[in-house]
JSON list of C-alpha atoms in Angstrom, two decimals:
[
{"chain": "A", "resi": 1, "resn": "MET", "atom": "CA", "xyz": [124.67, -64.82, 27.26]},
{"chain": "A", "resi": 2, "resn": "GLU", "atom": "CA", "xyz": [122.70, -65.81, 24.38]},
{"chain": "A", "resi": 3, "resn": "ARG", "atom": "CA", "xyz": [119.50, -65.10, 26.06]},
{"chain": "A", "resi": 4, "resn": "GLY", "atom": "CA", "xyz": [120.65, -61.43, 26.69]},
{"chain": "A", "resi": 5, "resn": "ARG", "atom": "CA", "xyz": [121.37, -62.01, 30.45]},
{"chain": "A", "resi": 6, "resn": "TYR", "atom": "CA", "xyz": [124.81, -59.93, 29.88]},
{"chain": "A", "resi": 7, "resn": "ARG", "atom": "CA", "xyz": [124.44, -58.23, 33.21]},
{"chain": "A", "resi": 8, "resn": "GLU", "atom": "CA", "xyz": [123.66, -61.03, 35.40]},
{"chain": "A", "resi": 9, "resn": "VAL", "atom": "CA", "xyz": [126.32, -63.02, 33.66]},
{"chain": "A", "resi": 10, "resn": "ASN", "atom": "CA", "xyz": [129.03, -60.33, 34.24]},
{"chain": "A", "resi": 11, "resn": "THR", "atom": "CA", "xyz": [127.72, -60.10, 37.90]},
{"chain": "A", "resi": 12, "resn": "ALA", "atom": "CA", "xyz": [128.18, -63.71, 38.54]},
{"chain": "A", "resi": 13, "resn": "GLY", "atom": "CA", "xyz": [131.88, -63.70, 36.97]},
{"chain": "A", "resi": 14, "resn": "ALA", "atom": "CA", "xyz": [132.74, -60.50, 38.90]},
{"chain": "A", "resi": 15, "resn": "ALA", "atom": "CA", "xyz": [131.71, -62.19, 42.00]},
{"chain": "A", "resi": 16, "resn": "VAL", "atom": "CA", "xyz": [133.86, -65.12, 41.46]},
{"chain": "A", "resi": 17, "resn": "LEU", "atom": "CA", "xyz": [136.79, -62.89, 42.07]},
{"chain": "A", "resi": 18, "resn": "ALA", "atom": "CA", "xyz": [135.38, -60.83, 44.84]},
{"chain": "A", "resi": 19, "resn": "ALA", "atom": "CA", "xyz": [134.54, -63.84, 46.99]},
{"chain": "A", "resi": 20, "resn": "VAL", "atom": "CA", "xyz": [137.94, -65.05, 46.62]},
{"chain": "A", "resi": 21, "resn": "SER", "atom": "CA", "xyz": [139.49, -61.81, 47.28]},
{"chain": "A", "resi": 22, "resn": "ASN", "atom": "CA", "xyz": [137.37, -61.33, 50.30]},
{"chain": "A", "resi": 23, "resn": "ALA", "atom": "CA", "xyz": [138.05, -65.08, 51.47]},
{"chain": "A", "resi": 24, "resn": "LEU", "atom": "CA", "xyz": [141.56, -64.41, 51.34]},
{"chain": "A", "resi": 25, "resn": "PRO", "atom": "CA", "xyz": [142.14, -60.48, 51.98]},
{"chain": "A", "resi": 26, "resn": "ASP", "atom": "CA", "xyz": [145.92, -60.77, 52.48]},
{"chain": "A", "resi": 27, "resn": "LEU", "atom": "CA", "xyz": [146.70, -62.91, 49.71]},
{"chain": "A", "resi": 28, "resn": "GLN", "atom": "CA", "xyz": [147.57, -61.58, 46.32]},
{"chain": "A", "resi": 29, "resn": "PHE", "atom": "CA", "xyz": [146.92, -63.61, 43.27]},
{"chain": "A", "resi": 30, "resn": "PRO", "atom": "CA", "xyz": [147.00, -63.38, 39.31]},
{"chain": "A", "resi": 31, "resn": "SER", "atom": "CA", "xyz": [143.34, -63.15, 38.42]},
{"chain": "A", "resi": 32, "resn": "THR", "atom": "CA", "xyz": [141.61, -62.48, 34.76]},
{"chain": "A", "resi": 33, "resn": "PHE", "atom": "CA", "xyz": [137.89, -61.59, 34.20]},
{"chain": "A", "resi": 34, "resn": "GLY", "atom": "CA", "xyz": [136.48, -62.01, 30.63]},
{"chain": "A", "resi": 35, "resn": "GLY", "atom": "CA", "xyz": [132.95, -61.01, 31.26]},
{"chain": "A", "resi": 36, "resn": "ASP", "atom": "CA", "xyz": [131.67, -64.45, 31.22]},
{"chain": "A", "resi": 37, "resn": "GLY", "atom": "CA", "xyz": [133.90, -66.06, 33.66]},
{"chain": "A", "resi": 38, "resn": "ALA", "atom": "CA", "xyz": [137.01, -65.72, 35.89]},
{"chain": "A", "resi": 39, "resn": "SER", "atom": "CA", "xyz": [140.06, -67.17, 36.31]},
{"chain": "A", "resi": 40, "resn": "PHE", "atom": "CA", "xyz": [142.91, -67.03, 39.14]},
{"chain": "A", "resi": 41, "resn": "ALA", "atom": "CA", "xyz": [145.97, -68.85, 40.37]},
{"chain": "A", "resi": 42, "resn": "ALA", "atom": "CA", "xyz": [146.41, -69.23, 44.08]},
{"chain": "A", "resi": 43, "resn": "PRO", "atom": "CA", "xyz": [148.72, -71.54, 46.34]},
{"chain": "A", "resi": 44, "resn": "ALA", "atom": "CA", "xyz": [147.74, -75.07, 46.84]},
{"chain": "A", "resi": 45, "resn": "ALA", "atom": "CA", "xyz": [147.80, -74.16, 50.61]},
{"chain": "A", "resi": 46, "resn": "TYR", "atom": "CA", "xyz": [144.26, -72.33, 50.09]},
{"chain": "A", "resi": 47, "resn": "SER", "atom": "CA", "xyz": [142.76, -74.92, 48.26]},
{"chain": "A", "resi": 48, "resn": "SER", "atom": "CA", "xyz": [139.92, -75.52, 50.77]},
{"chain": "A", "resi": 49, "resn": "VAL", "atom": "CA", "xyz": [139.23, -72.27, 51.20]},
{"chain": "A", "resi": 50, "resn": "ILE", "atom": "CA", "xyz": [139.05, -71.61, 47.47]},
{"chain": "A", "resi": 51, "resn": "LYS", "atom": "CA", "xyz": [136.78, -74.93, 47.16]},
{"chain": "A", "resi": 52, "resn": "ASP", "atom": "CA", "xyz": [134.12, -73.62, 49.74]},
{"chain": "A", "resi": 53, "resn": "THR", "atom": "CA", "xyz": [134.04, -70.22, 48.66]},
{"chain": "A", "resi": 54, "resn": "LEU", "atom": "CA", "xyz": [133.54, -70.79, 44.79]},
{"chain": "A", "resi": 55, "resn": "ALA", "atom": "CA", "xyz": [130.80, -73.36, 45.97]},
{"chain": "A", "resi": 56, "resn": "LYS", "atom": "CA", "xyz": [129.02, -70.58, 47.70]},
{"chain": "A", "resi": 57, "resn": "THR", "atom": "CA", "xyz": [129.53, -68.16, 44.90]},
{"chain": "A", "resi": 58, "resn": "ALA", "atom": "CA", "xyz": [127.89, -70.65, 42.64]},
{"chain": "A", "resi": 59, "resn": "ALA", "atom": "CA", "xyz": [125.01, -71.39, 45.32]},
{"chain": "A", "resi": 60, "resn": "SER", "atom": "CA", "xyz": [124.48, -67.86, 45.40]},
{"chain": "A", "resi": 61, "resn": "ALA", "atom": "CA", "xyz": [124.45, -67.17, 41.56]},
{"chain": "A", "resi": 62, "resn": "GLU", "atom": "CA", "xyz": [122.04, -70.10, 41.14]},
{"chain": "A", "resi": 63, "resn": "ASP", "atom": "CA", "xyz": [119.57, -68.30, 44.19]},
{"chain": "A", "resi": 64, "resn": "ALA", "atom": "CA", "xyz": [119.93, -64.92, 43.12]},
{"chain": "A", "resi": 65, "resn": "LEU", "atom": "CA", "xyz": [120.60, -65.17, 39.28]},
{"chain": "A", "resi": 66, "resn": "GLY", "atom": "CA", "xyz": [119.38, -67.99, 38.21]},
{"chain": "A", "resi": 67, "resn": "LEU", "atom": "CA", "xyz": [122.55, -69.00, 36.88]},
{"chain": "A", "resi": 68, "resn": "THR", "atom": "CA", "xyz": [124.66, -72.21, 36.91]},
{"chain": "A", "resi": 69, "resn": "LEU", "atom": "CA", "xyz": [128.12, -71.44, 37.42]},
{"chain": "A", "resi": 70, "resn": "ARG", "atom": "CA", "xyz": [130.85, -74.03, 36.48]},
{"chain": "A", "resi": 71, "resn": "ILE", "atom": "CA", "xyz": [133.80, -74.21, 38.89]},
{"chain": "A", "resi": 72, "resn": "ALA", "atom": "CA", "xyz": [136.97, -76.12, 38.91]},
{"chain": "A", "resi": 73, "resn": "VAL", "atom": "CA", "xyz": [140.14, -76.24, 40.92]},
{"chain": "A", "resi": 74, "resn": "ILE", "atom": "CA", "xyz": [142.75, -77.47, 38.95]},
{"chain": "A", "resi": 75, "resn": "PRO", "atom": "CA", "xyz": [146.23, -78.20, 40.30]},
{"chain": "A", "resi": 76, "resn": "ILE", "atom": "CA", "xyz": [149.00, -76.68, 38.28]},
{"chain": "A", "resi": 77, "resn": "ALA", "atom": "CA", "xyz": [150.88, -79.91, 38.43]},
{"chain": "A", "resi": 78, "resn": "ASP", "atom": "CA", "xyz": [147.95, -82.07, 36.84]},
{"chain": "A", "resi": 79, "resn": "ILE", "atom": "CA", "xyz": [148.35, -79.35, 33.77]},
{"chain": "A", "resi": 80, "resn": "CYS", "atom": "CA", "xyz": [152.00, -79.85, 33.72]},
{"chain": "A", "resi": 81, "resn": "ASP", "atom": "CA", "xyz": [151.51, -83.54, 33.77]},
{"chain": "A", "resi": 82, "resn": "GLN", "atom": "CA", "xyz": [149.69, -82.89, 30.19]},
{"chain": "A", "resi": 83, "resn": "HIS", "atom": "CA", "xyz": [152.93, -81.52, 28.90]},
{"chain": "A", "resi": 84, "resn": "LEU", "atom": "CA", "xyz": [151.23, -78.29, 29.07]},
{"chain": "A", "resi": 85, "resn": "ASP", "atom": "CA", "xyz": [152.29, -74.80, 30.41]},
{"chain": "A", "resi": 86, "resn": "VAL", "atom": "CA", "xyz": [151.01, -71.93, 32.41]},
{"chain": "A", "resi": 87, "resn": "LEU", "atom": "CA", "xyz": [151.96, -68.63, 31.99]},
{"chain": "A", "resi": 88, "resn": "VAL", "atom": "CA", "xyz": [150.86, -65.41, 33.61]},
{"chain": "A", "resi": 89, "resn": "ALA", "atom": "CA", "xyz": [151.78, -62.15, 33.14]},
{"chain": "A", "resi": 90, "resn": "ARG", "atom": "CA", "xyz": [151.58, -59.15, 35.43]},
{"chain": "A", "resi": 91, "resn": "PHE", "atom": "CA", "xyz": [150.95, -55.69, 34.28]},
{"chain": "A", "resi": 92, "resn": "ALA", "atom": "CA", "xyz": [151.09, -52.86, 37.17]},
{"chain": "A", "resi": 93, "resn": "PRO", "atom": "CA", "xyz": [150.35, -49.46, 35.84]},
{"chain": "A", "resi": 94, "resn": "SER", "atom": "CA", "xyz": [150.60, -48.04, 39.30]},
{"chain": "A", "resi": 95, "resn": "SER", "atom": "CA", "xyz": [151.65, -49.19, 42.69]},
{"chain": "A", "resi": 96, "resn": "ASN", "atom": "CA", "xyz": [147.98, -49.89, 43.88]},
{"chain": "A", "resi": 97, "resn": "VAL", "atom": "CA", "xyz": [146.61, -51.68, 40.67]},
{"chain": "A", "resi": 98, "resn": "SER", "atom": "CA", "xyz": [147.92, -54.83, 38.95]},
{"chain": "A", "resi": 99, "resn": "TYR", "atom": "CA", "xyz": [146.30, -56.92, 36.36]},
{"chain": "A", "resi": 100, "resn": "ALA", "atom": "CA", "xyz": [147.13, -60.45, 35.21]},
{"chain": "A", "resi": 101, "resn": "ARG", "atom": "CA", "xyz": [146.76, -62.02, 31.59]},
{"chain": "A", "resi": 102, "resn": "ARG", "atom": "CA", "xyz": [146.98, -65.62, 30.69]},
{"chain": "A", "resi": 103, "resn": "VAL", "atom": "CA", "xyz": [149.81, -65.86, 28.15]},
{"chain": "A", "resi": 104, "resn": "GLN", "atom": "CA", "xyz": [150.41, -68.81, 25.87]},
{"chain": "A", "resi": 105, "resn": "PRO", "atom": "CA", "xyz": [152.69, -70.87, 26.19]},
{"chain": "A", "resi": 106, "resn": "ILE", "atom": "CA", "xyz": [153.03, -70.94, 30.32]},
{"chain": "A", "resi": 107, "resn": "ALA", "atom": "CA", "xyz": [155.85, -72.08, 32.80]},
{"chain": "A", "resi": 108, "resn": "ALA", "atom": "CA", "xyz": [154.32, -72.01, 36.30]},
{"chain": "A", "resi": 109, "resn": "THR", "atom": "CA", "xyz": [155.14, -73.14, 39.71]},
{"chain": "A", "resi": 110, "resn": "HIS", "atom": "CA", "xyz": [153.87, -76.60, 40.59]},
{"chain": "A", "resi": 111, "resn": "SER", "atom": "CA", "xyz": [152.62, -75.38, 44.06]},
{"chain": "A", "resi": 112, "resn": "ALA", "atom": "CA", "xyz": [149.67, -73.18, 42.72]},
{"chain": "A", "resi": 113, "resn": "ASN", "atom": "CA", "xyz": [146.18, -74.27, 41.78]},
{"chain": "A", "resi": 114, "resn": "PHE", "atom": "CA", "xyz": [144.05, -73.01, 38.88]},
{"chain": "A", "resi": 115, "resn": "SER", "atom": "CA", "xyz": [140.67, -72.00, 39.76]},
{"chain": "A", "resi": 116, "resn": "ALA", "atom": "CA", "xyz": [137.76, -71.14, 37.52]},
{"chain": "A", "resi": 117, "resn": "GLY", "atom": "CA", "xyz": [134.58, -69.67, 37.64]},
{"chain": "A", "resi": 118, "resn": "VAL", "atom": "CA", "xyz": [132.55, -69.46, 34.71]}
]
């Protein structure tokens, strides 16, 4: 961002959500996009697919855009073990569209992973 590469950074951040959505087309999961990164939560059962998808997306961003993505898959239980909460609010302005927003403080199930691409 500091070098004026807003378009490339936004593209890489959006690619994270697009890639995971494409890899898990039948799964609805909360996600947020902040311009320079994306976050989402998904059930732990999909961890291997998510890790593989994030690794491939990071490699593509490096090859195509010359950007290094920082990616992580963090179990919600690990966050809760630190006495922290995770709260996600859902806003659905129509039956076809919904948005997620990370809210503080948060309470979440322990069966999900929190994944981020930045």
